[in-house]
PDB file of C-alpha atoms in Angstrom:
ATOM      1  CA  MET A   1      -2.757  89.651  24.941  1.00 51.00           C
ATOM      2  CA  SER A   2      -0.160  88.524  22.430  1.00 53.00           C
ATOM      3  CA  ALA A   3       0.303  84.922  21.311  1.00 51.00           C
ATOM      4  CA  ALA A   4       3.670  84.863  23.093  1.00 52.00           C
ATOM      5  CA  THR A   5       1.998  85.523  26.473  1.00 56.00           C
ATOM      6  CA  ASP A   6      -1.109  83.385  25.907  1.00 56.00           C
ATOM      7  CA  PRO A   7      -1.151  80.767  28.739  1.00 57.00           C
ATOM      8  CA  VAL A   8      -2.615  78.123  26.421  1.00 51.00           C
ATOM      9  CA  VAL A   9       0.219  78.616  23.937  1.00 50.00           C
ATOM     10  CA  ILE A  10       2.775  78.512  26.739  1.00 50.00           C
ATOM     11  CA  GLU A  11       1.273  75.295  28.125  1.00 54.00           C
ATOM     12  CA  ILE A  12       1.305  73.595  24.718  1.00 48.00           C
ATOM     13  CA  ALA A  13       4.881  74.687  24.074  1.00 51.00           C
ATOM     14  CA  ALA A  14       5.993  73.424  27.476  1.00 51.00           C
ATOM     15  CA  ALA A  15       4.298  70.074  27.061  1.00 50.00           C
ATOM     16  CA  LYS A  16       6.713  67.239  26.409  1.00 52.00           C
ATOM     17  CA  PRO A  17       6.330  65.396  23.116  1.00 53.00           C
ATOM     18  CA  ALA A  18       4.696  61.997  23.413  1.00 52.00           C
ATOM     19  CA  ARG A  19       7.196  59.161  23.565  1.00 65.00           C
ATOM     20  CA  ARG A  20       7.014  56.954  20.494  1.00 69.00           C
ATOM     21  CA  LEU A  21       6.571  53.266  21.115  1.00 66.00           C
ATOM     22  CA  SER A  22       8.927  50.766  19.549  1.00 71.00           C
ATOM     23  CA  ARG A  23       7.621  48.073  17.253  1.00 67.00           C
ATOM     24  CA  GLY A  24       8.122  45.461  19.963  1.00 72.00           C
ATOM     25  CA  GLN A  25       6.021  47.470  22.418  1.00 78.00           C
ATOM     26  CA  LEU A  26       3.259  47.904  19.845  1.00 81.00           C
ATOM     27  CA  VAL A  27       3.239  44.164  19.128  1.00 78.00           C
ATOM     28  CA  PHE A  28       3.165  43.394  22.856  1.00 81.00           C
ATOM     29  CA  ARG A  29       0.202  45.748  23.405  1.00 85.00           C
ATOM     30  CA  ARG A  30      -1.732  44.215  20.532  1.00 84.00           C
ATOM     31  CA  PHE A  31      -0.968  40.726  21.833  1.00 85.00           C
ATOM     32  CA  LEU A  32      -2.237  41.599  25.321  1.00 87.00           C
ATOM     33  CA  ARG A  33      -5.565  42.726  23.835  1.00 88.00           C
ATOM     34  CA  ASN A  34      -6.154  39.184  22.574  1.00 86.00           C
ATOM     35  CA  LYS A  35      -7.546  37.483  25.687  1.00 90.00           C
ATOM     36  CA  ALA A  36      -7.409  33.968  24.230  1.00 89.00           C
ATOM     37  CA  ALA A  37      -3.730  34.408  23.337  1.00 89.00           C
ATOM     38  CA  VAL A  38      -2.873  35.689  26.823  1.00 92.00           C
ATOM     39  CA  ILE A  39      -4.659  32.748  28.428  1.00 93.00           C
ATOM     40  CA  GLY A  40      -2.842  30.419  26.050  1.00 91.00           C
ATOM     41  CA  ALA A  41       0.519  31.954  26.964  1.00 92.00           C
ATOM     42  CA  PHE A  42      -0.153  31.503  30.685  1.00 94.00           C
ATOM     43  CA  GLY A  43      -1.320  27.958  29.972  1.00 93.00           C
ATOM     44  CA  ILE A  44       1.944  27.117  28.195  1.00 92.00           C
ATOM     45  CA  LEU A  45       3.985  28.648  31.003  1.00 93.00           C
ATOM     46  CA  PHE A  46       2.046  26.589  33.536  1.00 93.00           C
ATOM     47  CA  LEU A  47       2.599  23.379  31.550  1.00 92.00           C
ATOM     48  CA  VAL A  48       6.306  24.105  31.176  1.00 92.00           C
ATOM     49  CA  PHE A  49       6.571  24.715  34.927  1.00 94.00           C
ATOM     50  CA  LEU A  50       4.667  21.481  35.571  1.00 91.00           C
ATOM     51  CA  ALA A  51       6.920  19.506  33.222  1.00 90.00           C
ATOM     52  CA  VAL A  52      10.152  20.915  34.689  1.00 89.00           C
ATOM     53  CA  PHE A  53       9.364  21.020  38.401  1.00 91.00           C
ATOM     54  CA  GLY A  54       6.298  18.805  38.784  1.00 86.00           C
ATOM     55  CA  SER A  55       8.234  15.629  39.521  1.00 84.00           C
ATOM     56  CA  PHE A  56       9.861  17.262  42.586  1.00 86.00           C
ATOM     57  CA  PHE A  57       6.451  17.642  44.247  1.00 86.00           C
ATOM     58  CA  LEU A  58       5.251  14.096  43.556  1.00 84.00           C
ATOM     59  CA  TYR A  59       5.779  11.170  45.888  1.00 85.00           C
ATOM     60  CA  TRP A  60       5.770   8.621  43.062  1.00 83.00           C
ATOM     61  CA  LYS A  61       8.244   8.732  40.185  1.00 85.00           C
ATOM     62  CA  PHE A  62       7.298   7.741  36.655  1.00 82.00           C
ATOM     63  CA  ASP A  63       9.260   4.464  36.846  1.00 79.00           C
ATOM     64  CA  ASP A  64       8.110   3.466  40.356  1.00 80.00           C
ATOM     65  CA  ILE A  65       5.822   0.441  40.646  1.00 81.00           C
ATOM     66  CA  ASP A  66       3.248   0.093  43.403  1.00 81.00           C
ATOM     67  CA  THR A  67       2.804  -3.666  43.805  1.00 79.00           C
ATOM     68  CA  ASN A  68      -0.360  -3.097  45.840  1.00 81.00           C
ATOM     69  CA  ALA A  69      -2.132  -0.969  43.227  1.00 76.00           C
ATOM     70  CA  PHE A  70      -2.712  -2.390  39.758  1.00 81.00           C
ATOM     71  CA  LEU A  71      -5.264  -0.415  37.717  1.00 81.00           C
ATOM     72  CA  ASN A  72      -6.497   1.285  40.872  1.00 80.00           C
ATOM     73  CA  PRO A  73      -8.900   4.214  40.368  1.00 83.00           C
ATOM     74  CA  PRO A  74      -7.913   7.692  41.586  1.00 85.00           C
ATOM     75  CA  ASP A  75      -7.518   7.905  45.362  1.00 82.00           C
ATOM     76  CA  SER A  76      -5.474   9.779  47.952  1.00 81.00           C
ATOM     77  CA  ALA A  77      -2.337   7.750  47.203  1.00 79.00           C
ATOM     78  CA  HIS A  78      -2.591   8.012  43.421  1.00 82.00           C
ATOM     79  CA  ILE A  79      -4.454  11.152  42.365  1.00 85.00           C
ATOM     80  CA  LEU A  80      -4.983   9.970  38.768  1.00 85.00           C
ATOM     81  CA  GLY A  81      -4.932   6.242  39.529  1.00 83.00           C
ATOM     82  CA  THR A  82      -2.449   3.631  38.374  1.00 85.00           C
ATOM     83  CA  THR A  83      -1.731   1.685  35.205  1.00 84.00           C
ATOM     84  CA  GLN A  84      -1.840  -2.042  34.567  1.00 82.00           C
ATOM     85  CA  ALA A  85       1.800  -2.247  35.656  1.00 82.00           C
ATOM     86  CA  GLY A  86       1.151  -0.362  38.909  1.00 80.00           C
ATOM     87  CA  ARG A  87       2.762   2.901  37.796  1.00 86.00           C
ATOM     88  CA  ASP A  88       1.345   6.245  38.915  1.00 86.00           C
ATOM     89  CA  VAL A  89      -0.610   7.904  36.078  1.00 87.00           C
ATOM     90  CA  LEU A  90       0.065  11.441  37.340  1.00 88.00           C
ATOM     91  CA  ALA A  91       3.828  10.880  37.441  1.00 88.00           C
ATOM     92  CA  LEU A  92       3.722   9.301  33.989  1.00 88.00           C
ATOM     93  CA  THR A  93       1.676  12.218  32.635  1.00 89.00           C
ATOM     94  CA  VAL A  94       4.124  14.799  33.999  1.00 90.00           C
ATOM     95  CA  ARG A  95       7.026  12.862  32.513  1.00 89.00           C
ATOM     96  CA  GLY A  96       5.231  12.460  29.176  1.00 88.00           C
ATOM     97  CA  LEU A  97       4.343  16.163  29.090  1.00 89.00           C
ATOM     98  CA  GLY A  98       7.992  17.105  29.497  1.00 88.00           C
ATOM     99  CA  LYS A  99       9.080  14.769  26.704  1.00 87.00           C
ATOM    100  CA  SER A 100       6.350  15.991  24.330  1.00 87.00           C
ATOM    101  CA  LEU A 101       7.168  19.653  25.040  1.00 89.00           C
ATOM    102  CA  LEU A 102      10.878  19.037  24.485  1.00 89.00           C
ATOM    103  CA  ILE A 103      10.223  17.306  21.169  1.00 89.00           C
ATOM    104  CA  GLY A 104       7.787  20.012  20.093  1.00 88.00           C
ATOM    105  CA  PHE A 105      10.098  22.942  20.812  1.00 90.00           C
ATOM    106  CA  LEU A 106      13.165  21.292  19.268  1.00 91.00           C
ATOM    107  CA  VAL A 107      11.296  20.344  16.093  1.00 91.00           C
ATOM    108  CA  ALA A 108       9.879  23.864  15.806  1.00 90.00           C
ATOM    109  CA  ILE A 109      13.321  25.484  16.142  1.00 91.00           C
ATOM    110  CA  LEU A 110      14.980  23.110  13.675  1.00 92.00           C
ATOM    111  CA  SER A 111      12.248  23.149  11.043  1.00 92.00           C
ATOM    112  CA  THR A 112      11.799  26.933  11.132  1.00 91.00           C
ATOM    113  CA  SER A 113      15.564  27.491  10.886  1.00 91.00           C
ATOM    114  CA  ILE A 114      15.853  25.161   7.891  1.00 92.00           C
ATOM    115  CA  ALA A 115      12.849  26.765   6.195  1.00 91.00           C
ATOM    116  CA  ALA A 116      14.266  30.258   6.748  1.00 91.00           C
ATOM    117  CA  LEU A 117      17.721  29.487   5.384  1.00 91.00           C
ATOM    118  CA  VAL A 118      16.619  27.355   2.429  1.00 91.00           C
ATOM    119  CA  GLY A 119      13.723  29.599   1.384  1.00 91.00           C
ATOM    120  CA  ALA A 120      15.661  32.859   1.696  1.00 90.00           C
ATOM    121  CA  SER A 121      18.814  31.555   0.007  1.00 90.00           C
ATOM    122  CA  ALA A 122      16.824  30.018  -2.865  1.00 90.00           C
ATOM    123  CA  ALA A 123      15.101  33.333  -3.618  1.00 89.00           C
ATOM    124  CA  TYR A 124      18.233  35.461  -3.176  1.00 87.00           C
ATOM    125  CA  LEU A 125      20.722  33.311  -5.088  1.00 87.00           C
ATOM    126  CA  GLY A 126      18.358  32.051  -7.811  1.00 83.00           C
ATOM    127  CA  GLY A 127      19.692  30.067 -10.741  1.00 86.00           C
ATOM    128  CA  TRP A 128      20.426  26.360 -10.471  1.00 91.00           C
ATOM    129  CA  TYR A 129      20.425  26.527  -6.659  1.00 89.00           C
ATOM    130  CA  GLU A 130      16.843  27.794  -6.592  1.00 88.00           C
ATOM    131  CA  LYS A 131      15.729  25.107  -9.055  1.00 91.00           C
ATOM    132  CA  ALA A 132      17.394  22.376  -6.998  1.00 92.00           C
ATOM    133  CA  ALA A 133      15.908  23.698  -3.750  1.00 91.00           C
ATOM    134  CA  LEU A 134      12.410  23.890  -5.234  1.00 91.00           C
ATOM    135  CA  TRP A 135      12.772  20.351  -6.582  1.00 92.00           C
ATOM    136  CA  VAL A 136      13.682  19.053  -3.110  1.00 90.00           C
ATOM    137  CA  ILE A 137      10.827  21.020  -1.543  1.00 90.00           C
ATOM    138  CA  ASP A 138       8.276  19.667  -4.014  1.00 88.00           C
ATOM    139  CA  LEU A 139       9.581  16.130  -3.498  1.00 88.00           C
ATOM    140  CA  LEU A 140       9.274  16.329   0.295  1.00 86.00           C
ATOM    141  CA  LEU A 141       5.765  17.765   0.004  1.00 85.00           C
ATOM    142  CA  VAL A 142       4.443  14.731  -1.885  1.00 85.00           C
ATOM    143  CA  VAL A 143       6.218  11.859  -0.116  1.00 82.00           C
ATOM    144  CA  PRO A 144       4.266  10.055   2.657  1.00 81.00           C
ATOM    145  CA  SER A 145       6.262  11.479   5.531  1.00 80.00           C
ATOM    146  CA  PHE A 146       4.290   9.718   8.283  1.00 79.00           C
ATOM    147  CA  PHE A 147       5.147   6.263   6.958  1.00 79.00           C
ATOM    148  CA  LEU A 148       8.778   7.132   6.274  1.00 81.00           C
ATOM    149  CA  ILE A 149       9.211   8.475   9.806  1.00 81.00           C
ATOM    150  CA  ALA A 150       7.480   5.403  11.212  1.00 78.00           C
ATOM    151  CA  VAL A 151       9.772   3.001   9.336  1.00 77.00           C
ATOM    152  CA  ALA A 152      12.938   4.947  10.183  1.00 76.00           C
ATOM    153  CA  SER A 153      12.075   5.333  13.861  1.00 73.00           C
ATOM    154  CA  ARG A 154      11.163   1.651  14.197  1.00 70.00           C
ATOM    155  CA  GLY A 155      14.568   0.607  12.893  1.00 62.00           C
ATOM    156  CA  ALA A 156      16.460   3.022  15.121  1.00 60.00           C
ATOM    157  CA  PRO A 157      18.571   1.718  18.021  1.00 59.00           C
ATOM    158  CA  SER A 158      16.898   1.914  21.427  1.00 62.00           C
ATOM    159  CA  GLY A 159      18.277   3.977  24.275  1.00 59.00           C
ATOM    160  CA  ASP A 160      17.806   7.149  26.280  1.00 61.00           C
ATOM    161  CA  ALA A 161      18.630   9.343  23.270  1.00 65.00           C
ATOM    162  CA  ALA A 162      16.514   7.410  20.728  1.00 70.00           C
ATOM    163  CA  TRP A 163      13.880  10.169  20.814  1.00 79.00           C
ATOM    164  CA  MET A 164      16.416  12.563  19.274  1.00 83.00           C
ATOM    165  CA  LEU A 165      16.166  10.660  15.977  1.00 83.00           C
ATOM    166  CA  LEU A 166      12.426  11.311  16.085  1.00 85.00           C
ATOM    167  CA  VAL A 167      13.138  15.044  16.446  1.00 87.00           C
ATOM    168  CA  VAL A 168      15.442  14.998  13.417  1.00 88.00           C
ATOM    169  CA  LEU A 169      12.930  13.046  11.310  1.00 87.00           C
ATOM    170  CA  LEU A 170       9.991  15.294  12.211  1.00 89.00           C
ATOM    171  CA  ALA A 171      12.032  18.434  11.505  1.00 90.00           C
ATOM    172  CA  ALA A 172      13.253  17.020   8.181  1.00 88.00           C
ATOM    173  CA  PHE A 173       9.685  16.804   6.855  1.00 88.00           C
ATOM    174  CA  ALA A 174       8.203  19.889   8.544  1.00 87.00           C
ATOM    175  CA  TRP A 175      10.055  22.705   6.749  1.00 89.00           C
ATOM    176  CA  PRO A 176       9.214  22.511   2.987  1.00 90.00           C
ATOM    177  CA  LEU A 177       5.878  24.354   3.032  1.00 87.00           C
ATOM    178  CA  SER A 178       7.263  27.132   5.227  1.00 89.00           C
ATOM    179  CA  ALA A 179      10.324  27.397   2.975  1.00 90.00           C
ATOM    180  CA  ARG A 180       8.088  28.144  -0.009  1.00 90.00           C
ATOM    181  CA  VAL A 181       6.393  30.961   1.910  1.00 88.00           C
ATOM    182  CA  VAL A 182       9.760  32.395   3.015  1.00 90.00           C
ATOM    183  CA  ARG A 183      10.984  32.248  -0.602  1.00 90.00           C
ATOM    184  CA  SER A 184       7.970  34.224  -1.816  1.00 89.00           C
ATOM    185  CA  LEU A 185       8.521  36.860   0.868  1.00 88.00           C
ATOM    186  CA  THR A 186      12.248  37.067   0.111  1.00 88.00           C
ATOM    187  CA  LEU A 187      11.571  37.749  -3.580  1.00 87.00           C
ATOM    188  CA  SER A 188      10.052  41.098  -2.599  1.00 86.00           C
ATOM    189  CA  ILE A 189      12.491  41.909   0.213  1.00 85.00           C
ATOM    190  CA  LYS A 190      15.638  41.399  -1.875  1.00 84.00           C
ATOM    191  CA  GLU A 191      14.648  44.288  -4.186  1.00 83.00           C
ATOM    192  CA  ARG A 192      14.480  46.857  -1.398  1.00 85.00           C
ATOM    193  CA  GLU A 193      17.023  49.644  -1.073  1.00 85.00           C
ATOM    194  CA  TYR A 194      18.826  48.443   2.056  1.00 83.00           C
ATOM    195  CA  VAL A 195      19.415  44.978   0.558  1.00 84.00           C
ATOM    196  CA  LEU A 196      20.713  46.459  -2.699  1.00 84.00           C
ATOM    197  CA  ALA A 197      22.959  48.837  -0.740  1.00 87.00           C
ATOM    198  CA  ALA A 198      24.401  45.935   1.290  1.00 84.00           C
ATOM    199  CA  LYS A 199      25.035  44.040  -1.939  1.00 84.00           C
ATOM    200  CA  PHE A 200      26.863  46.992  -3.521  1.00 86.00           C
ATOM    201  CA  MET A 201      28.967  47.329  -0.360  1.00 86.00           C
ATOM    202  CA  GLY A 202      30.361  43.863  -1.040  1.00 82.00           C
ATOM    203  CA  LEU A 203      28.714  41.918   1.775  1.00 82.00           C
ATOM    204  CA  SER A 204      28.504  38.182   1.248  1.00 85.00           C
ATOM    205  CA  ALA A 205      25.196  36.564   0.365  1.00 85.00           C
ATOM    206  CA  PHE A 206      25.107  34.749   3.716  1.00 86.00           C
ATOM    207  CA  ARG A 207      25.518  37.981   5.701  1.00 88.00           C
ATOM    208  CA  ILE A 208      22.882  39.757   3.638  1.00 87.00           C
ATOM    209  CA  ILE A 209      20.414  36.905   4.185  1.00 87.00           C
ATOM    210  CA  VAL A 210      21.071  36.638   7.923  1.00 85.00           C
ATOM    211  CA  ARG A 211      21.394  40.356   8.747  1.00 85.00           C
ATOM    212  CA  HIS A 212      18.981  42.023   6.330  1.00 84.00           C
ATOM    213  CA  ILE A 213      16.487  39.568   4.845  1.00 86.00           C
ATOM    214  CA  LEU A 214      15.584  37.190   7.663  1.00 84.00           C
ATOM    215  CA  PRO A 215      15.084  39.947  10.303  1.00 82.00           C
ATOM    216  CA  ASN A 216      12.501  41.511   8.002  1.00 81.00           C
ATOM    217  CA  ALA A 217      10.750  38.156   7.709  1.00 82.00           C
ATOM    218  CA  SER A 218      10.813  37.618  11.483  1.00 80.00           C
ATOM    219  CA  SER A 219       7.052  38.060  11.868  1.00 79.00           C
ATOM    220  CA  LEU A 220       6.377  35.091   9.607  1.00 83.00           C
ATOM    221  CA  LEU A 221       9.122  32.997  11.202  1.00 86.00           C
ATOM    222  CA  ILE A 222       7.869  33.603  14.753  1.00 84.00           C
ATOM    223  CA  ILE A 223       4.347  32.540  13.800  1.00 83.00           C
ATOM    224  CA  ASP A 224       5.672  29.539  11.892  1.00 86.00           C
ATOM    225  CA  ALA A 225       7.781  28.381  14.834  1.00 87.00           C
ATOM    226  CA  THR A 226       4.859  28.714  17.229  1.00 85.00           C
ATOM    227  CA  LEU A 227       2.500  26.693  15.054  1.00 83.00           C
ATOM    228  CA  ASN A 228       5.205  24.085  14.387  1.00 86.00           C
ATOM    229  CA  VAL A 229       5.228  23.299  18.113  1.00 86.00           C
ATOM    230  CA  GLY A 230       1.631  22.120  17.861  1.00 83.00           C
ATOM    231  CA  TYR A 231       2.375  20.209  14.641  1.00 85.00           C
ATOM    232  CA  ALA A 232       5.341  18.418  16.210  1.00 86.00           C
ATOM    233  CA  ILE A 233       3.441  17.458  19.368  1.00 85.00           C
ATOM    234  CA  LEU A 234       0.502  16.073  17.392  1.00 84.00           C
ATOM    235  CA  SER A 235       2.839  14.211  15.008  1.00 85.00           C
ATOM    236  CA  GLU A 236       4.774  12.700  17.886  1.00 83.00           C
ATOM    237  CA  THR A 237       1.500  11.747  19.547  1.00 81.00           C
ATOM    238  CA  GLY A 238       0.249   9.995  16.420  1.00 82.00           C
ATOM    239  CA  LEU A 239       3.498   8.102  15.946  1.00 82.00           C
ATOM    240  CA  SER A 240       3.681   7.100  19.611  1.00 78.00           C
ATOM    241  CA  TYR A 241       0.015   6.019  19.515  1.00 76.00           C
ATOM    242  CA  PHE A 242       0.890   3.459  16.848  1.00 76.00           C
ATOM    243  CA  GLY A 243       4.101   2.439  18.587  1.00 73.00           C
ATOM    244  CA  PHE A 244       6.577   4.293  16.353  1.00 76.00           C
ATOM    245  CA  GLY A 245       7.458   7.257  18.545  1.00 73.00           C
ATOM    246  CA  VAL A 246       8.991   7.411  22.016  1.00 77.00           C
ATOM    247  CA  GLN A 247       9.830   3.894  23.151  1.00 73.00           C
ATOM    248  CA  ALA A 248       9.678   2.298  26.610  1.00 69.00           C
ATOM    249  CA  PRO A 249      10.898   2.659  29.301  1.00 71.00           C
ATOM    250  CA  ASP A 250      10.594   6.354  28.446  1.00 76.00           C
ATOM    251  CA  THR A 251       7.157   7.831  27.866  1.00 82.00           C
ATOM    252  CA  SER A 252       5.325  10.711  26.195  1.00 84.00           C
ATOM    253  CA  LEU A 253       1.742  11.900  25.976  1.00 84.00           C
ATOM    254  CA  GLY A 254       1.285   9.904  22.778  1.00 82.00           C
ATOM    255  CA  THR A 255       2.620   6.735  24.378  1.00 82.00           C
ATOM    256  CA  LEU A 256       0.277   7.134  27.359  1.00 85.00           C
ATOM    257  CA  ILE A 257      -2.723   7.798  25.120  1.00 84.00           C
ATOM    258  CA  GLY A 258      -1.887   4.764  23.013  1.00 80.00           C
ATOM    259  CA  GLU A 259      -1.682   2.534  26.082  1.00 81.00           C
ATOM    260  CA  GLY A 260      -4.809   3.978  27.670  1.00 82.00           C
ATOM    261  CA  ALA A 261      -6.951   3.901  24.518  1.00 81.00           C
ATOM    262  CA  ARG A 262      -7.347   0.137  24.794  1.00 81.00           C
ATOM    263  CA  MET A 263      -8.860   0.559  28.268  1.00 81.00           C
ATOM    264  CA  ALA A 264     -10.660   3.884  27.771  1.00 79.00           C
ATOM    265  CA  THR A 265     -14.109   2.427  28.482  1.00 81.00           C
ATOM    266  CA  THR A 266     -13.171   0.133  31.361  1.00 85.00           C
ATOM    267  CA  TYR A 267     -10.372   2.068  33.082  1.00 84.00           C
ATOM    268  CA  PRO A 268     -10.842   5.644  31.811  1.00 86.00           C
ATOM    269  CA  TRP A 269      -8.412   7.318  34.236  1.00 84.00           C
ATOM    270  CA  VAL A 270      -5.455   5.799  32.359  1.00 85.00           C
ATOM    271  CA  PHE A 271      -6.559   7.594  29.185  1.00 86.00           C
ATOM    272  CA  LEU A 272      -8.314  10.793  30.267  1.00 87.00           C
ATOM    273  CA  GLY A 273      -5.434  12.518  32.076  1.00 86.00           C
ATOM    274  CA  PRO A 274      -2.888  12.470  29.211  1.00 88.00           C
ATOM    275  CA  ALA A 275      -5.629  13.103  26.611  1.00 88.00           C
ATOM    276  CA  PHE A 276      -6.927  16.188  28.436  1.00 90.00           C
ATOM    277  CA  LEU A 277      -3.403  17.547  28.861  1.00 89.00           C
ATOM    278  CA  LEU A 278      -2.649  17.046  25.166  1.00 87.00           C
ATOM    279  CA  VAL A 279      -5.826  18.845  24.064  1.00 89.00           C
ATOM    280  CA  PHE A 280      -5.158  21.719  26.475  1.00 91.00           C
ATOM    281  CA  LEU A 281      -1.549  22.045  25.308  1.00 89.00           C
ATOM    282  CA  VAL A 282      -2.411  22.135  21.601  1.00 87.00           C
ATOM    283  CA  MET A 283      -5.224  24.649  22.199  1.00 90.00           C
ATOM    284  CA  CYS A 284      -2.829  26.951  24.100  1.00 90.00           C
ATOM    285  CA  VAL A 285      -0.188  26.733  21.368  1.00 88.00           C
ATOM    286  CA  ASN A 286      -2.723  27.496  18.631  1.00 86.00           C
ATOM    287  CA  ALA A 287      -4.152  30.427  20.625  1.00 89.00           C
ATOM    288  CA  VAL A 288      -0.670  31.935  21.057  1.00 88.00           C
ATOM    289  CA  GLY A 289       0.064  31.418  17.363  1.00 84.00           C
ATOM    290  CA  ASP A 290      -3.138  33.179  16.343  1.00 84.00           C
ATOM    291  CA  GLY A 291      -2.426  36.003  18.785  1.00 86.00           C
ATOM    292  CA  LEU A 292       1.093  36.513  17.437  1.00 84.00           C
ATOM    293  CA  ARG A 293      -0.204  36.522  13.863  1.00 80.00           C
ATOM    294  CA  ASP A 294      -2.753  39.238  14.663  1.00 80.00           C
ATOM    295  CA  ALA A 295      -0.280  41.263  16.742  1.00 81.00           C
ATOM    296  CA  LEU A 296       2.463  41.182  14.095  1.00 75.00           C
ATOM    297  CA  ASP A 297       0.107  41.949  11.192  1.00 66.00           C
ATOM    298  CA  PRO A 298      -0.646  45.709  11.106  1.00 58.00           C
ATOM    299  CA  SER A 299      -3.639  45.139   8.804  1.00 53.00           C
ATOM    300  CA  SER A 300      -5.340  42.790  11.255  1.00 53.00           C
ATOM    301  CA  ALA A 301      -8.166  44.305  13.294  1.00 52.00           C
ATOM    302  CA  SER A 302      -8.157  41.470  15.863  1.00 54.00           C
ATOM    303  CA  GLY A 303      -5.411  43.055  17.917  1.00 50.00           C
ATOM    304  CA  GLY A 304      -7.183  46.382  18.260  1.00 52.00           C
ATOM    305  CA  GLN A 305      -5.574  49.788  17.854  1.00 52.00           C
ATOM    306  CA  ALA A 306      -2.194  50.294  19.485  1.00 49.00           C
TER     307      ALA A 306
END
């Protein structure tokens, strides 16, 4: 029997070549192998759903006052009890969760975007611009950001949009360290062939940074943005705990924890609900960040073999 008529040879020749997976599919597979990251992702989705739609399923709104229930323990009418002012703790917690998530995501997007643009442009352009950018970065890294944000937020005008100033202040002090890392990565990327080819073709520095450098640093930026969510939520919580964050009549998890901490031993239900939700949220964000880092890093063994 010749090789041309061998059934094994014919079967191998007729077999279709295996379909190659894209990088996104490989990253997704590696992420799914990290059980803690998957649980964290579902936890974040659940909290986002609760923050967006939870108030529609609650009888009490966050600004309603029950004049017959002041500091009542959990019961059928108020699942998590009431505050000293007669407000439903569950409704306040859902409202505070939504505000904390909104602040966290906005700060993460702003700070990561600033870090990406400043770090990449400083490394690519060099010269006096790089020296000036590094000077600003080093200055912001050593200033006491917590106290500056506290003073600036305390002097801000009150209103429904006052929390937006807090977002801007947190983002303004969250990007310097990430910008240094992006700069170091850009120093190696800018010497690669496709960047040099784009430069010789006459593309502007901005287009080269946005279209060729930053996409190749996307792994770092995605991880940085994810972890910045946890940083922003904890920072907002700390500021609100001391009275410098979200101001009444609005509320956040930090505001609720600050109010409930004074009564944690006598009326624990005012404190435990928001505190548990905050811990769960930060743990989920950190788990997703760790999972993305392992999935995007080919040298990491935590994500398994794709």
